[in-house]
Coordinates of C-alpha atoms and ligand atoms in Angstrom, one line a residue:
M1 CA -212.3 11.9 -227.7
R2 CA -213.5 8.5 -226.7
F3 CA -211.6 5.2 -226.4
E4 CA -213.3 1.8 -226.0
E5 CA -211.5 -1.5 -226.1
T6 CA -212.6 -5.0 -225.4
F7 CA -210.0 -7.2 -223.9
Q8 CA -209.7 -10.7 -222.5
L9 CA -207.4 -12.1 -219.9
P10 CA -205.8 -15.6 -220.0
L11 CA -207.0 -16.8 -216.7
Q12 CA -206.2 -20.3 -215.3
H13 CA -208.1 -22.2 -212.7
R14 CA -206.2 -25.2 -211.2
V15 CA -208.1 -27.8 -209.2
V16 CA -206.5 -31.0 -207.9
F17 CA -208.2 -33.8 -206.0
S18 CA -205.7 -35.8 -204.0
S19 CA -205.5 -37.7 -200.7
A20 CA -203.1 -37.1 -197.7
L21 CA -201.8 -33.9 -199.2
L22 CA -199.4 -33.3 -196.3
D23 CA -197.8 -36.7 -196.6
P24 CA -194.1 -35.9 -197.5
A25 CA -194.5 -38.2 -200.5
N26 CA -197.4 -36.2 -201.9
G27 CA -196.2 -33.6 -204.4
A28 CA -199.5 -32.0 -205.3
L29 CA -198.9 -28.8 -203.2
R30 CA -195.3 -28.7 -204.4
D31 CA -196.4 -28.9 -208.0
V32 CA -198.4 -25.7 -207.7
I33 CA -196.0 -23.6 -205.7
A34 CA -192.6 -24.7 -206.8
G35 CA -190.8 -22.8 -209.6
S36 CA -193.3 -19.9 -209.6
G37 CA -190.7 -17.3 -208.7
S38 CA -192.0 -16.9 -205.2
R39 CA -189.8 -16.7 -202.0
R40 CA -192.3 -16.8 -199.2
A41 CA -195.6 -18.3 -198.1
I42 CA -197.9 -17.7 -195.1
A43 CA -200.7 -20.0 -194.1
F44 CA -204.0 -19.8 -192.2
I45 CA -205.7 -22.8 -190.8
D46 CA -209.3 -23.2 -189.6
E47 CA -209.4 -23.7 -185.9
G48 CA -211.9 -26.5 -186.3
V49 CA -209.4 -28.4 -188.5
E50 CA -206.5 -27.6 -186.2
R51 CA -208.4 -28.9 -183.2
T52 CA -209.4 -32.3 -184.8
N53 CA -207.4 -33.1 -187.9
P54 CA -203.9 -34.6 -188.1
Q55 CA -203.3 -32.5 -191.2
G56 CA -203.0 -29.3 -189.2
A57 CA -200.4 -26.5 -188.7
R58 CA -197.6 -28.9 -187.5
A59 CA -198.2 -31.2 -190.4
L60 CA -198.0 -28.3 -192.9
A61 CA -194.7 -27.1 -191.4
A62 CA -193.3 -30.6 -191.3
W63 CA -194.3 -31.0 -195.0
F64 CA -192.4 -27.9 -195.9
D65 CA -189.4 -29.1 -193.9
A66 CA -189.4 -32.5 -195.6
Q67 CA -189.6 -30.9 -199.0
S68 CA -186.6 -28.7 -198.3
R69 CA -184.6 -31.7 -196.9
A70 CA -185.4 -33.6 -200.1
G71 CA -183.8 -30.7 -202.0
H72 CA -187.0 -29.1 -203.5
A73 CA -186.7 -25.3 -203.9
L74 CA -190.0 -24.1 -202.3
P75 CA -191.0 -20.8 -200.8
D76 CA -190.2 -20.3 -197.1
L77 CA -193.2 -20.9 -194.9
C78 CA -193.0 -17.8 -192.7
S79 CA -196.0 -18.4 -190.4
V80 CA -199.1 -20.6 -189.9
D81 CA -201.9 -18.8 -188.0
V82 CA -204.9 -20.6 -186.6
V83 CA -208.1 -18.6 -187.3
P84 CA -211.7 -19.1 -186.2
G85 CA -213.8 -21.2 -188.6
G86 CA -217.5 -21.2 -189.3
E87 CA -219.8 -18.3 -190.2
A88 CA -218.5 -16.2 -187.3
A89 CA -215.2 -16.0 -189.3
K90 CA -217.1 -14.0 -191.9
N91 CA -219.2 -11.8 -189.6
D92 CA -216.4 -9.2 -189.0
S93 CA -213.2 -8.1 -190.7
V94 CA -210.8 -9.6 -188.1
I95 CA -209.4 -12.3 -190.4
V96 CA -209.2 -10.0 -193.4
D97 CA -207.1 -7.6 -191.3
Q98 CA -205.0 -10.4 -189.9
V99 CA -204.2 -11.6 -193.4
I100 CA -203.3 -8.1 -194.6
A101 CA -201.1 -7.6 -191.5
A102 CA -199.3 -10.9 -191.9
T103 CA -198.7 -10.0 -195.6
E104 CA -196.9 -6.9 -194.5
R105 CA -195.1 -8.5 -191.5
H106 CA -193.6 -11.3 -193.6
A107 CA -192.9 -9.2 -196.7
I108 CA -195.3 -11.2 -198.8
D109 CA -195.2 -9.9 -202.3
R110 CA -197.4 -10.5 -205.3
R111 CA -195.5 -13.7 -206.2
S112 CA -195.7 -15.1 -202.7
F113 CA -198.5 -17.4 -201.5
V114 CA -201.3 -17.3 -199.0
I115 CA -202.3 -20.8 -198.2
A116 CA -205.7 -21.2 -196.6
I117 CA -206.8 -24.5 -195.1
G118 CA -210.4 -24.7 -193.9
G119 CA -214.1 -24.5 -194.5
G120 CA -215.9 -22.2 -196.9
A121 CA -216.3 -19.4 -194.4
M122 CA -212.7 -18.9 -193.5
L123 CA -211.7 -19.5 -197.1
D124 CA -213.9 -16.6 -198.1
A125 CA -212.4 -14.3 -195.4
V126 CA -208.8 -15.3 -195.9
G127 CA -209.4 -15.0 -199.6
L128 CA -210.6 -11.5 -199.3
G129 CA -207.5 -10.5 -197.3
A130 CA -205.3 -12.1 -200.0
A131 CA -207.3 -10.3 -202.7
L132 CA -206.8 -6.9 -201.0
A133 CA -203.2 -7.1 -199.9
H134 CA -201.1 -5.7 -202.7
R135 CA -204.3 -5.8 -204.8
G136 CA -203.9 -9.6 -204.9
V137 CA -201.5 -12.1 -203.6
R138 CA -201.5 -15.7 -204.9
L139 CA -204.1 -17.8 -202.9
V140 CA -203.9 -21.5 -202.5
R141 CA -207.1 -22.9 -201.1
I142 CA -207.2 -26.2 -199.4
P143 CA -210.9 -26.8 -198.6
T144 CA -211.7 -29.1 -195.7
T145 CA -215.5 -29.5 -195.9
T146 CA -217.8 -31.1 -198.4
L147 CA -219.3 -27.8 -199.3
A148 CA -216.0 -26.1 -199.7
M149 CA -214.7 -28.9 -201.9
D150 CA -217.8 -29.2 -204.1
D151 CA -218.6 -25.5 -204.3
A152 CA -217.1 -22.7 -202.3
A153 CA -213.4 -23.3 -203.1
M154 CA -214.2 -23.7 -206.8
G155 CA -215.6 -20.2 -206.9
V156 CA -213.7 -17.0 -207.8
K157 CA -215.5 -15.1 -205.0
N158 CA -214.2 -14.0 -201.6
G159 CA -216.2 -12.1 -199.1
I160 CA -217.5 -11.4 -195.6
N161 CA -220.9 -10.4 -194.2
R162 CA -221.7 -6.9 -193.2
F163 CA -224.9 -5.2 -191.9
G164 CA -226.2 -8.7 -191.2
K165 CA -226.2 -9.4 -195.0
K166 CA -224.4 -12.3 -196.6
N167 CA -221.2 -11.5 -198.6
F168 CA -222.0 -7.8 -198.6
V169 CA -218.2 -7.0 -198.9
G170 CA -216.1 -9.0 -201.2
A171 CA -213.9 -9.3 -204.3
F172 CA -213.6 -11.5 -207.3
A173 CA -210.2 -13.2 -207.6
V174 CA -209.2 -16.4 -209.3
P175 CA -207.2 -18.6 -206.8
W176 CA -203.8 -19.7 -207.8
A177 CA -204.8 -23.3 -207.1
V178 CA -207.4 -25.4 -205.2
L179 CA -206.2 -28.6 -203.6
C180 CA -208.8 -30.9 -202.3
D181 CA -208.0 -33.8 -199.9
D182 CA -210.7 -36.3 -198.8
T183 CA -208.8 -37.1 -195.6
Y184 CA -209.9 -33.8 -194.1
L185 CA -213.5 -35.0 -194.3
T186 CA -212.9 -37.7 -191.7
T187 CA -213.0 -35.1 -188.9
L188 CA -215.8 -33.0 -190.2
D189 CA -219.0 -33.3 -188.0
S190 CA -221.9 -35.1 -189.6
R191 CA -224.1 -32.0 -189.8
H192 CA -221.6 -30.1 -191.9
F193 CA -220.6 -33.2 -193.8
R194 CA -224.2 -33.6 -195.1
A195 CA -224.8 -29.9 -195.5
G196 CA -222.4 -29.7 -198.4
F197 CA -224.5 -32.0 -200.5
S198 CA -227.3 -29.5 -200.9
E199 CA -225.0 -27.7 -203.4
A200 CA -224.7 -31.0 -205.2
V201 CA -228.4 -31.4 -205.4
K202 CA -228.6 -27.8 -206.6
I203 CA -226.3 -28.2 -209.5
A204 CA -227.7 -31.6 -210.4
C205 CA -231.1 -30.1 -210.6
L206 CA -229.8 -27.3 -212.9
R207 CA -227.3 -29.2 -215.1
D208 CA -227.0 -33.0 -214.5
A209 CA -230.1 -35.2 -214.0
A210 CA -227.8 -38.2 -213.9
L211 CA -226.0 -36.7 -210.9
L212 CA -229.3 -36.5 -209.1
G213 CA -229.9 -40.2 -209.8
Q214 CA -226.4 -41.0 -208.5
M215 CA -227.2 -39.1 -205.3
E216 CA -230.6 -40.8 -204.9
R217 CA -228.8 -44.2 -205.2
D218 CA -226.0 -43.3 -202.8
A219 CA -228.0 -41.1 -200.4
S220 CA -227.9 -43.4 -197.4
R221 CA -224.2 -44.0 -197.7
I222 CA -223.5 -40.3 -198.1
A223 CA -225.7 -39.5 -195.1
A224 CA -223.7 -42.1 -193.1
R225 CA -220.5 -40.2 -194.1
D226 CA -219.1 -43.0 -196.3
I227 CA -216.3 -41.1 -197.9
R228 CA -215.8 -43.5 -200.8
A229 CA -219.5 -43.2 -201.7
S230 CA -219.4 -39.4 -201.3
M231 CA -216.3 -38.4 -203.3
P232 CA -217.7 -39.1 -206.8
T233 CA -220.6 -36.7 -206.1
I234 CA -218.3 -34.1 -204.6
I235 CA -215.9 -34.3 -207.6
R236 CA -218.7 -34.2 -210.2
C237 CA -220.2 -31.2 -208.4
A238 CA -216.9 -29.4 -208.2
Q239 CA -216.4 -30.1 -211.9
L240 CA -219.8 -28.6 -212.8
H241 CA -219.1 -25.5 -210.7
L242 CA -215.7 -25.1 -212.4
E243 CA -217.2 -25.5 -215.8
H244 CA -219.8 -22.9 -215.1
I245 CA -217.1 -20.4 -214.0
T246 CA -214.6 -21.1 -216.8
R247 CA -217.1 -21.8 -219.7
G248 CA -220.3 -20.1 -218.6
G249 CA -219.2 -16.7 -220.0
D250 CA -219.8 -14.7 -216.8
P251 CA -217.2 -15.6 -214.1
F252 CA -217.4 -12.2 -212.5
E253 CA -221.2 -12.2 -212.5
V254 CA -221.8 -9.1 -214.6
R255 CA -225.1 -10.4 -215.8
E256 CA -228.3 -10.4 -213.7
A257 CA -228.8 -14.1 -214.1
R258 CA -227.0 -16.1 -211.5
P259 CA -228.1 -19.7 -212.2
L260 CA -225.9 -21.2 -209.5
D261 CA -227.7 -19.2 -206.9
F262 CA -230.8 -21.4 -207.4
G263 CA -232.4 -21.8 -204.0
H264 CA -230.2 -19.1 -202.6
W265 CA -232.4 -16.0 -202.3
S266 CA -234.3 -17.5 -199.4
A267 CA -231.2 -19.4 -198.1
H268 CA -229.2 -16.2 -197.6
K269 CA -232.2 -14.6 -195.9
L270 CA -232.7 -17.6 -193.6
E271 CA -229.1 -17.5 -192.7
S272 CA -229.2 -13.9 -191.6
M273 CA -232.7 -14.2 -190.0
S274 CA -231.3 -17.1 -187.9
D275 CA -228.3 -15.0 -186.8
F276 CA -226.3 -17.5 -188.9
T277 CA -227.2 -20.4 -186.7
V278 CA -228.5 -22.3 -189.8
P279 CA -225.4 -23.4 -191.8
H280 CA -225.2 -22.3 -195.4
G281 CA -225.6 -25.8 -196.8
E282 CA -228.7 -26.5 -194.7
A283 CA -230.2 -23.1 -195.7
V284 CA -229.6 -24.0 -199.3
S285 CA -231.4 -27.3 -198.9
I286 CA -234.4 -25.5 -197.4
G287 CA -234.2 -22.9 -200.2
I288 CA -234.2 -25.6 -202.9
A289 CA -237.2 -27.3 -201.3
L290 CA -239.0 -23.9 -201.1
D291 CA -238.3 -23.0 -204.8
C292 CA -239.3 -26.5 -205.9
A293 CA -242.6 -26.2 -204.0
Y294 CA -243.1 -22.7 -205.5
A295 CA -242.3 -23.9 -209.0
R296 CA -244.8 -26.8 -208.6
H297 CA -247.4 -24.4 -207.2
V298 CA -247.2 -21.9 -210.1
G299 CA -247.1 -24.8 -212.7
L300 CA -243.5 -24.6 -213.7
L301 CA -242.3 -27.9 -212.3
S302 CA -244.2 -31.2 -212.3
A303 CA -245.3 -32.6 -208.9
P304 CA -243.3 -35.8 -209.4
D305 CA -240.1 -33.9 -210.2
A306 CA -240.6 -31.6 -207.2
A307 CA -241.2 -34.6 -204.9
R308 CA -238.1 -36.4 -206.2
I309 CA -235.8 -33.4 -205.4
T310 CA -237.3 -32.9 -201.9
D311 CA -237.2 -36.7 -201.2
C312 CA -233.5 -36.7 -202.2
L313 CA -232.7 -33.9 -199.8
R314 CA -234.5 -35.7 -197.0
A315 CA -232.7 -39.0 -197.9
L316 CA -229.4 -37.1 -197.4
H317 CA -230.7 -36.1 -194.0
L318 CA -231.0 -32.5 -195.1
P319 CA -233.7 -30.1 -193.8
T320 CA -236.5 -28.9 -196.0
W321 CA -238.2 -26.7 -193.4
H322 CA -237.5 -24.0 -190.9
P323 CA -240.0 -22.2 -188.7
L324 CA -238.6 -18.8 -189.8
L325 CA -240.0 -19.5 -193.3
E326 CA -243.4 -18.6 -191.9
D327 CA -242.3 -14.9 -191.6
I328 CA -243.3 -14.4 -195.2
D329 CA -242.8 -10.6 -195.2
A330 CA -239.3 -10.9 -194.0
M331 CA -238.6 -13.8 -196.4
T332 CA -239.9 -11.8 -199.4
H333 CA -237.8 -8.9 -198.3
G334 CA -234.9 -11.3 -199.1
L335 CA -236.0 -11.1 -202.7
E336 CA -235.4 -7.4 -202.7
E337 CA -232.0 -7.8 -201.0
F338 CA -231.1 -10.4 -203.6
R339 CA -232.1 -8.0 -206.4
E340 CA -230.0 -5.3 -204.8
H341 CA -227.0 -7.6 -204.5
L342 CA -227.3 -8.6 -208.2
G343 CA -228.2 -5.2 -209.5
G344 CA -230.7 -4.5 -212.2
V345 CA -233.9 -6.5 -212.6
L346 CA -234.8 -9.3 -210.1
T347 CA -233.7 -12.5 -211.7
I348 CA -234.4 -15.8 -210.0
T349 CA -233.7 -19.2 -211.5
Q350 CA -236.6 -21.7 -211.2
L351 CA -236.7 -25.3 -212.4
T352 CA -238.9 -26.5 -215.2
A353 CA -237.7 -30.1 -215.0
I354 CA -234.7 -31.9 -213.4
G355 CA -231.8 -30.5 -215.5
A356 CA -233.8 -27.6 -217.0
S357 CA -234.4 -24.1 -215.7
I358 CA -235.7 -20.6 -216.6
D359 CA -235.2 -17.2 -215.2
V360 CA -238.2 -15.5 -213.6
H361 CA -238.3 -11.8 -212.8
E362 CA -241.0 -11.8 -210.1
M363 CA -242.3 -14.1 -207.5
D364 CA -245.8 -14.2 -206.2
A365 CA -246.1 -13.7 -202.4
D366 CA -249.3 -15.8 -202.2
A367 CA -247.6 -18.6 -204.1
I368 CA -244.6 -18.4 -201.8
R369 CA -247.0 -18.6 -198.8
A370 CA -248.6 -21.7 -200.3
A371 CA -245.2 -23.2 -201.0
V372 CA -244.1 -22.6 -197.3
R373 CA -247.4 -24.2 -196.1
S374 CA -246.8 -27.3 -198.3
L375 CA -243.4 -27.9 -196.7
A376 CA -244.5 -27.4 -193.1
P377 CA -244.2 -30.6 -191.0
Ligands
NAD401 N1 -217.1 -18.1 -202.3 C1 -218.0 -18.9 -202.8 O1 -218.2 -18.9 -204.0 C2 -218.9 -19.6 -201.9 C3 -219.7 -20.6 -202.4 C4 -220.5 -21.3 -201.6 C5 -220.5 -21.1 -200.2 N2 -219.7 -20.1 -199.7 C6 -219.6 -19.9 -198.2 O2 -219.1 -21.0 -197.6 C7 -219.5 -20.9 -196.2 C8 -219.9 -22.3 -195.7 O3 -218.8 -23.1 -195.7 P1 -218.7 -24.6 -195.1 O4 -220.0 -25.3 -195.4 O5 -217.5 -25.2 -195.6 O6 -218.7 -24.4 -193.5 P2 -217.8 -23.5 -192.6 O7 -216.7 -22.9 -193.2 O8 -218.8 -22.6 -191.9 O9 -217.3 -24.6 -191.5 C9 -218.2 -25.3 -190.7 C10 -217.5 -25.8 -189.4 O10 -216.6 -26.9 -189.7 C11 -215.3 -26.7 -189.1 N3 -214.4 -27.4 -190.0 C12 -214.1 -27.2 -191.3 N4 -213.4 -28.2 -191.8 C13 -213.3 -29.1 -190.8 C14 -212.6 -30.4 -190.7 N5 -212.1 -31.0 -191.8 N6 -212.7 -31.1 -189.6 C15 -213.3 -30.6 -188.5 N7 -214.0 -29.4 -188.5 C16 -213.9 -28.6 -189.7 C17 -215.2 -25.2 -189.1 O11 -214.3 -24.8 -188.1 C18 -216.6 -24.8 -188.7 O12 -216.8 -24.8 -187.4 C19 -220.7 -19.9 -196.2 O13 -220.2 -18.7 -195.6 C20 -221.0 -19.7 -197.6 O14 -221.5 -18.4 -197.9 C21 -218.9 -19.4 -200.5
ZN402 ZN1 -224.2 -21.7 -201.8

């Protein structure tokens, strides 16, 4: 006897861009958690945000109080825990365990909420805890970095690093809602502010040549952290990521091709080789530059297109080189790790023009070496 059924799920992905989310007059958070049959919420906030940003734990608690005084029936906010931010947050399972323990302690059920406020790393770790507790508690992500707003928080992935490998342990789960607030960006340091734009260059190269033009035009203002100049790029990049997930036909990455991981095979390797001292966004910038140099070297991409992309990264004050690239053997081992992570045949996205790409199934070590040499300062 054999049964085989194909089925589809009606999934929803809610993303809101707003400003001053925790102002009592702002109803964006209320709109997504009110009336959903939930009684409780717990929150986790990135230590980097808590230390610097006025919209921290106290502001969240005050916002819930104000809503309740105004007569809105919202879930009770049972706790707000400050957790470490940055890649260290993903290098062990402490946050994951903390989320699971808080879920049990506060009787959080599957209709309750876990609210996570922070950068992509802590969102990944808190999200994994929320995905595991009760096999999935509703997760509201409030991303506080450029990279988390334009990419990480839009994803349906959660994860932590193990064995020195990026995202080795993780789970797919669609967040209940993603609420982005540009006022968080005022306290983000310049390095991380700029790092998030590598993902925008990535998706522009793959999908939207006009977005690359926009970034070329606005690069100096973005690099100077001009939030008004930066938000249109962040929002467009978020929208393109969202479209890929909801309309690309492979939200849970069953296929071998992972187009949005353009530039990432070497980026992930560089992050782990540097003991995660190179932030993800910077590693992606270097990874994009390397793949553009490679594609130019093997004749896939024209020299002017490759130069345009690398120049745009540099205009955004993003790096296009790291001395660890010179360890070609270790870098090319990253290709095998990438293949292992995806499963099946090695599939790497390479550009053929700005806005056009193909999948390749092997990369030539000599051409990688030549590409590395061409980027060296
Ligand atoms: N799940 C996904 O689909 C996905 C996609 C892309 C990237 N990622 C992951 O995201 C991570 C990178 O995230 P990131 O670039 O947001 O950096 P991050 O989370 O590492 O945060 C960088 C630093 O900024 C601090 N910080 C965060 N927000 C702040 C604010 N508003 N004010 C002051 N300080 C603040 C943090 O405490 C941390 O020290 C990587 O681990 C990457 O793998 C996940
Ligand atoms: Zn990335």
